[in-house]
Amino acid sequence: MNAETKLRPGKRHRDQIIRMGGPIGAVAQLSQHSERKGAVLDVGVNRGTVALHLCRLFCDLPVHLIEPIPAQCDYVLERFSRFPTVKVHQMALSHETGQSDFHIADYLGNSSLFTNNDEAAAKHTEHATVETITVETSRLDDWCAAQGIDHIACMKLDTQGSEFNILTGAKTLLSRHAIDIIMLEWFSLPHYDGVPLLEDILTLMRSHGYVLYNIYPSRKLKTGVLRYGDAVFISETFHKTRLTGKEAT
């Protein structure tokens, strides 16, 4: 039997992930306070490394893996084929429902709905586009309604610049605090053309009553200027009803 099929929720697995630190460690810490309702989303699943941790932390909930690149989807479908709670969707989330160009990079993990042709992005990027394909896109509000999902216990976004647009397309969910925990990647310098930056995400999340739980700078320029990193947000409702008076750090 594949070792991955033996994963079960439990304190040992959670503590192992907490000790890893960083954003996934924070998600593990927060998961022990979850109401265990709704679904879990990994958007921009790539090869599924974070998805495996989410399966350990939330394997008593449906886990949806969303990835637009066909080859990556095929790999993830095979890797998670024995997980009965996991469902894979070949598509992209954005601020509009329809279709869009998707730019596949020489390093697949840097592929994006955004281009990186302009000088400002070219100064900071580390990849080149090798192919552009057409992908189906959906607003998160629309997609969740179609899937019958009214609550998200945890959502991870690693979509190479589309994080802000995805959150913009989740106005209904965010306005009623229907997403408890959000782990996302951010840029503080433009690595893609016209990409929203960290300050845009912070403003958007605060406007919906979300708390910045922690922030994790990752890479810097040689001058020391911050380039990008990760952050974890929680809804004010989750903060007040699940964390107040409890150990959460």
C-alpha positions as a Markdown table, in Angstrom:
| # | Residue | x | y | z |
|---|---|---|---|---|
| 1 | Met | 0.0 | 0.0 | 0.0 |
| 2 | Asn | 1.2 | 3.5 | -0.8 |
| 3 | Ala | 2.4 | 5.2 | 2.3 |
| 4 | Glu | 0.5 | 8.3 | 1.4 |
| 5 | Thr | -2.8 | 6.4 | 1.8 |
| 6 | Lys | -2.1 | 5.7 | 5.5 |
| 7 | Leu | -2.3 | 9.4 | 6.5 |
| 8 | Arg | -4.8 | 10.0 | 9.3 |
| 9 | Pro | -5.7 | 13.1 | 11.3 |
| 10 | Gly | -4.1 | 13.2 | 14.6 |
| 11 | Lys | -1.9 | 15.1 | 17.1 |
| 12 | Arg | 1.4 | 13.5 | 16.0 |
| 13 | His | 0.9 | 14.5 | 12.3 |
| 14 | Arg | -0.1 | 18.0 | 13.3 |
| 15 | Asp | 2.8 | 18.5 | 15.7 |
| 16 | Gln | 5.2 | 17.3 | 13.0 |
| 17 | Ile | 3.9 | 20.0 | 10.6 |
| 18 | Ile | 3.9 | 22.7 | 13.4 |
| 19 | Arg | 7.6 | 22.0 | 13.9 |
| 20 | Met | 8.2 | 22.7 | 10.2 |
| 21 | Gly | 7.4 | 26.3 | 11.0 |
| 22 | Gly | 6.6 | 28.9 | 8.3 |
| 23 | Pro | 3.1 | 29.3 | 6.9 |
| 24 | Ile | 2.3 | 25.6 | 6.8 |
| 25 | Gly | 3.3 | 25.4 | 10.5 |
| 26 | Ala | 0.9 | 28.3 | 11.3 |
| 27 | Val | -1.9 | 26.5 | 9.4 |
| 28 | Ala | -1.2 | 23.4 | 11.4 |
| 29 | Gln | -1.3 | 25.4 | 14.6 |
| 30 | Leu | -4.6 | 27.0 | 13.6 |
| 31 | Ser | -6.1 | 23.7 | 12.4 |
| 32 | Gln | -6.4 | 22.4 | 15.9 |
| 33 | His | -9.1 | 25.1 | 16.5 |
| 34 | Ser | -11.0 | 24.4 | 13.4 |
| 35 | Glu | -14.7 | 23.5 | 13.6 |
| 36 | Arg | -14.0 | 20.8 | 11.0 |
| 37 | Lys | -16.8 | 21.9 | 8.6 |
| 38 | Gly | -16.9 | 22.7 | 4.9 |
| 39 | Ala | -14.1 | 22.0 | 2.5 |
| 40 | Val | -10.4 | 22.6 | 2.1 |
| 41 | Leu | -8.9 | 24.1 | -1.1 |
| 42 | Asp | -5.4 | 24.0 | -2.5 |
| 43 | Val | -5.3 | 26.5 | -5.4 |
| 44 | Gly | -2.2 | 26.2 | -7.6 |
| 45 | Val | -1.4 | 22.8 | -6.3 |
| 46 | Asn | 1.6 | 22.3 | -8.6 |
| 47 | Arg | 3.1 | 18.9 | -7.5 |
| 48 | Gly | 1.0 | 18.6 | -4.3 |
| 49 | Thr | 3.6 | 19.1 | -1.6 |
| 50 | Val | 1.4 | 21.4 | 0.5 |
| 51 | Ala | -1.7 | 19.4 | -0.4 |
| 52 | Leu | -0.2 | 16.4 | 1.4 |
| 53 | His | 0.1 | 18.4 | 4.5 |
| 54 | Leu | -3.4 | 19.7 | 4.2 |
| 55 | Cys | -4.6 | 16.1 | 3.8 |
| 56 | Arg | -2.9 | 15.3 | 7.1 |
| 57 | Leu | -4.4 | 18.3 | 8.8 |
| 58 | Phe | -7.9 | 18.2 | 7.3 |
| 59 | Cys | -8.3 | 14.6 | 6.0 |
| 60 | Asp | -11.7 | 14.4 | 7.7 |
| 61 | Leu | -12.9 | 17.1 | 5.2 |
| 62 | Pro | -13.3 | 17.1 | 1.4 |
| 63 | Val | -10.1 | 18.5 | -0.2 |
| 64 | His | -10.2 | 20.1 | -3.6 |
| 65 | Leu | -7.0 | 20.5 | -5.6 |
| 66 | Ile | -7.2 | 23.2 | -8.3 |
| 67 | Glu | -4.5 | 23.3 | -11.0 |
| 68 | Pro | -4.7 | 24.7 | -14.6 |
| 69 | Ile | -1.6 | 22.9 | -16.2 |
| 70 | Pro | -2.6 | 19.6 | -17.8 |
| 71 | Ala | 0.6 | 17.8 | -17.0 |
| 72 | Gln | 0.6 | 18.9 | -13.4 |
| 73 | Cys | -3.1 | 17.8 | -13.1 |
| 74 | Asp | -2.3 | 14.4 | -14.5 |
| 75 | Tyr | 0.5 | 14.0 | -12.0 |
| 76 | Val | -1.7 | 15.1 | -9.1 |
| 77 | Leu | -4.5 | 12.9 | -10.1 |
| 78 | Glu | -2.2 | 9.9 | -10.0 |
| 79 | Arg | -0.5 | 11.0 | -6.8 |
| 80 | Phe | -3.8 | 11.4 | -4.9 |
| 81 | Ser | -5.8 | 8.7 | -6.6 |
| 82 | Arg | -6.2 | 6.7 | -3.4 |
| 83 | Phe | -7.3 | 9.5 | -1.3 |
| 84 | Pro | -11.2 | 9.2 | -1.1 |
| 85 | Thr | -11.6 | 12.8 | 0.2 |
| 86 | Val | -9.5 | 14.4 | -2.6 |
| 87 | Lys | -10.9 | 15.8 | -5.9 |
| 88 | Val | -8.8 | 17.4 | -8.6 |
| 89 | His | -10.0 | 20.2 | -10.9 |
| 90 | Gln | -8.2 | 21.3 | -14.0 |
| 91 | Met | -8.9 | 25.0 | -14.1 |
| 92 | Ala | -7.9 | 28.4 | -12.7 |
| 93 | Leu | -9.6 | 30.7 | -10.2 |
| 94 | Ser | -9.6 | 34.4 | -11.0 |
| 95 | His | -11.9 | 37.5 | -10.7 |
| 96 | Glu | -13.9 | 36.5 | -13.8 |
| 97 | Thr | -15.7 | 33.3 | -14.9 |
| 98 | Gly | -14.9 | 32.3 | -18.5 |
| 99 | Gln | -11.6 | 31.6 | -20.3 |
| 100 | Ser | -8.2 | 33.2 | -20.2 |
| 101 | Asp | -4.7 | 32.8 | -21.6 |
| 102 | Phe | -2.4 | 31.0 | -19.2 |
| 103 | His | 1.4 | 31.3 | -19.6 |
| 104 | Ile | 3.4 | 28.2 | -19.0 |
| 105 | Ala | 6.9 | 28.9 | -17.8 |
| 106 | Asp | 10.2 | 27.0 | -18.3 |
| 107 | Tyr | 9.9 | 26.3 | -14.6 |
| 108 | Leu | 6.3 | 25.1 | -14.3 |
| 109 | Gly | 6.0 | 26.5 | -10.8 |
| 110 | Asn | 6.3 | 30.0 | -12.2 |
| 111 | Ser | 3.5 | 29.7 | -14.7 |
| 112 | Ser | 0.8 | 32.3 | -14.4 |
| 113 | Leu | -2.3 | 34.0 | -15.8 |
| 114 | Phe | 0.0 | 37.1 | -15.8 |
| 115 | Thr | 2.7 | 37.8 | -18.4 |
| 116 | Asn | 6.2 | 39.0 | -17.5 |
| 117 | Asn | 7.2 | 41.0 | -20.6 |
| 118 | Asp | 7.6 | 44.5 | -19.2 |
| 119 | Glu | 10.9 | 45.9 | -18.0 |
| 120 | Ala | 9.7 | 46.2 | -14.3 |
| 121 | Ala | 8.8 | 42.5 | -14.2 |
| 122 | Ala | 11.8 | 41.4 | -16.2 |
| 123 | Lys | 14.2 | 42.9 | -13.6 |
| 124 | His | 12.9 | 40.5 | -10.9 |
| 125 | Thr | 11.6 | 37.4 | -12.7 |
| 126 | Glu | 13.6 | 34.2 | -13.0 |
| 127 | His | 11.7 | 32.5 | -15.8 |
| 128 | Ala | 10.5 | 32.7 | -19.4 |
| 129 | Thr | 7.2 | 31.7 | -21.0 |
| 130 | Val | 7.5 | 28.7 | -23.3 |
| 131 | Glu | 3.8 | 28.1 | -24.1 |
| 132 | Thr | 0.5 | 29.9 | -23.8 |
| 133 | Ile | -2.7 | 27.9 | -23.4 |
| 134 | Thr | -6.4 | 28.6 | -22.9 |
| 135 | Val | -7.8 | 27.7 | -19.5 |
| 136 | Glu | -11.2 | 27.7 | -17.9 |
| 137 | Thr | -11.5 | 30.3 | -15.2 |
| 138 | Ser | -14.0 | 30.9 | -12.4 |
| 139 | Arg | -14.7 | 33.3 | -9.6 |
| 140 | Leu | -14.4 | 31.5 | -6.3 |
| 141 | Asp | -17.9 | 32.5 | -5.3 |
| 142 | Asp | -19.3 | 31.0 | -8.6 |
| 143 | Trp | -17.2 | 27.8 | -8.3 |
| 144 | Cys | -18.2 | 27.2 | -4.7 |
| 145 | Ala | -21.9 | 27.7 | -5.5 |
| 146 | Ala | -21.6 | 25.2 | -8.3 |
| 147 | Gln | -19.8 | 22.7 | -6.1 |
| 148 | Gly | -22.3 | 23.1 | -3.2 |
| 149 | Ile | -19.6 | 24.5 | -0.9 |
| 150 | Asp | -20.8 | 27.1 | 1.6 |
| 151 | His | -17.8 | 27.1 | 3.9 |
| 152 | Ile | -14.0 | 26.7 | 3.5 |
| 153 | Ala | -12.1 | 25.6 | 6.6 |
| 154 | Cys | -8.7 | 26.4 | 5.0 |
| 155 | Met | -7.6 | 27.7 | 1.6 |
| 156 | Lys | -4.0 | 27.8 | 0.2 |
| 157 | Leu | -3.3 | 30.1 | -2.7 |
| 158 | Asp | 0.0 | 29.9 | -4.7 |
| 159 | Thr | -1.0 | 31.2 | -8.1 |
| 160 | Gln | 1.9 | 33.4 | -9.1 |
| 161 | Gly | 0.2 | 36.8 | -8.9 |
| 162 | Ser | -3.5 | 35.8 | -9.1 |
| 163 | Glu | -4.0 | 35.7 | -5.4 |
| 164 | Phe | -5.6 | 39.2 | -5.3 |
| 165 | Asn | -7.9 | 38.5 | -8.2 |
| 166 | Ile | -9.0 | 35.2 | -6.7 |
| 167 | Leu | -9.9 | 37.0 | -3.4 |
| 168 | Thr | -11.7 | 39.7 | -5.4 |
| 169 | Gly | -13.8 | 36.9 | -6.9 |
| 170 | Ala | -14.6 | 35.7 | -3.4 |
| 171 | Lys | -16.5 | 38.8 | -2.2 |
| 172 | Thr | -19.5 | 36.9 | -1.0 |
| 173 | Leu | -17.5 | 34.2 | 0.9 |
| 174 | Leu | -15.2 | 36.8 | 2.5 |
| 175 | Ser | -18.0 | 39.2 | 3.4 |
| 176 | Arg | -19.6 | 36.5 | 5.5 |
| 177 | His | -16.3 | 35.2 | 6.9 |
| 178 | Ala | -17.0 | 31.8 | 5.2 |
| 179 | Ile | -13.3 | 31.1 | 4.8 |
| 180 | Asp | -11.6 | 30.5 | 8.2 |
| 181 | Ile | -7.9 | 30.3 | 7.3 |
| 182 | Ile | -6.1 | 31.6 | 4.1 |
| 183 | Met | -2.5 | 30.8 | 3.3 |
| 184 | Leu | -1.2 | 32.7 | 0.3 |
| 185 | Glu | 1.9 | 33.9 | -1.6 |
| 186 | Trp | 2.5 | 37.6 | -2.1 |
| 187 | Phe | 4.9 | 39.9 | -4.1 |
| 188 | Ser | 6.2 | 43.2 | -2.8 |
| 189 | Leu | 7.9 | 43.9 | -6.2 |
| 190 | Pro | 6.4 | 43.2 | -9.6 |
| 191 | His | 7.5 | 39.8 | -10.9 |
| 192 | Tyr | 4.6 | 39.9 | -13.4 |
| 193 | Asp | 3.1 | 42.6 | -15.5 |
| 194 | Gly | 0.5 | 44.6 | -13.5 |
| 195 | Val | 0.5 | 42.1 | -10.7 |
| 196 | Pro | -1.2 | 43.3 | -7.4 |
| 197 | Leu | 1.3 | 43.6 | -4.6 |
| 198 | Leu | 1.3 | 42.9 | -0.9 |
| 199 | Glu | -0.3 | 46.2 | 0.1 |
| 200 | Asp | -3.2 | 45.6 | -2.2 |
| 201 | Ile | -3.9 | 42.2 | -0.6 |
| 202 | Leu | -3.6 | 43.7 | 2.9 |
| 203 | Thr | -6.1 | 46.4 | 2.1 |
| 204 | Leu | -8.5 | 43.9 | 0.5 |
| 205 | Met | -8.4 | 41.5 | 3.4 |
| 206 | Arg | -8.8 | 44.2 | 6.0 |
| 207 | Ser | -11.9 | 45.6 | 4.1 |
| 208 | His | -13.5 | 42.2 | 4.6 |
| 209 | Gly | -12.6 | 41.9 | 8.3 |
| 210 | Tyr | -9.7 | 39.5 | 8.0 |
| 211 | Val | -6.8 | 39.4 | 10.4 |
| 212 | Leu | -3.1 | 39.0 | 9.4 |
| 213 | Tyr | -2.1 | 36.1 | 11.5 |
| 214 | Asn | 1.5 | 36.1 | 10.5 |
| 215 | Ile | 3.7 | 37.1 | 7.5 |
| 216 | Tyr | 6.8 | 35.2 | 6.2 |
| 217 | Pro | 9.3 | 37.1 | 4.0 |
| 218 | Ser | 11.0 | 34.7 | 1.7 |
| 219 | Arg | 13.3 | 36.2 | -0.9 |
| 220 | Lys | 15.2 | 39.5 | -1.2 |
| 221 | Leu | 17.2 | 41.4 | -3.7 |
| 222 | Lys | 21.0 | 41.5 | -3.2 |
| 223 | Thr | 20.4 | 45.0 | -1.9 |
| 224 | Gly | 18.2 | 43.6 | 0.9 |
| 225 | Val | 14.9 | 44.8 | -0.6 |
| 226 | Leu | 12.1 | 42.3 | 0.0 |
| 227 | Arg | 10.8 | 40.5 | -3.1 |
| 228 | Tyr | 8.1 | 38.0 | -2.1 |
| 229 | Gly | 6.9 | 35.7 | 0.7 |
| 230 | Asp | 3.9 | 34.1 | 2.3 |
| 231 | Ala | 1.2 | 35.2 | 4.7 |
| 232 | Val | -1.6 | 33.6 | 6.7 |
| 233 | Phe | -4.9 | 35.3 | 7.3 |
| 234 | Ile | -7.9 | 34.4 | 9.5 |
| 235 | Ser | -11.4 | 35.8 | 9.6 |
| 236 | Glu | -12.3 | 38.0 | 12.6 |
| 237 | Thr | -15.1 | 35.5 | 13.3 |
| 238 | Phe | -12.6 | 32.6 | 13.5 |
| 239 | His | -10.3 | 34.8 | 15.6 |
| 240 | Lys | -13.1 | 35.8 | 18.1 |
| 241 | Thr | -14.9 | 32.4 | 18.3 |
| 242 | Arg | -12.1 | 29.9 | 18.0 |
| 243 | Leu | -8.9 | 31.6 | 19.2 |
| 244 | Thr | -9.8 | 34.1 | 21.9 |
| 245 | Gly | -8.6 | 32.8 | 25.2 |
| 246 | Lys | -6.8 | 29.9 | 23.7 |
| 247 | Glu | -3.1 | 29.2 | 22.9 |
| 248 | Ala | -2.7 | 30.0 | 19.2 |
| 249 | Thr | 1.0 | 31.0 | 18.9 |
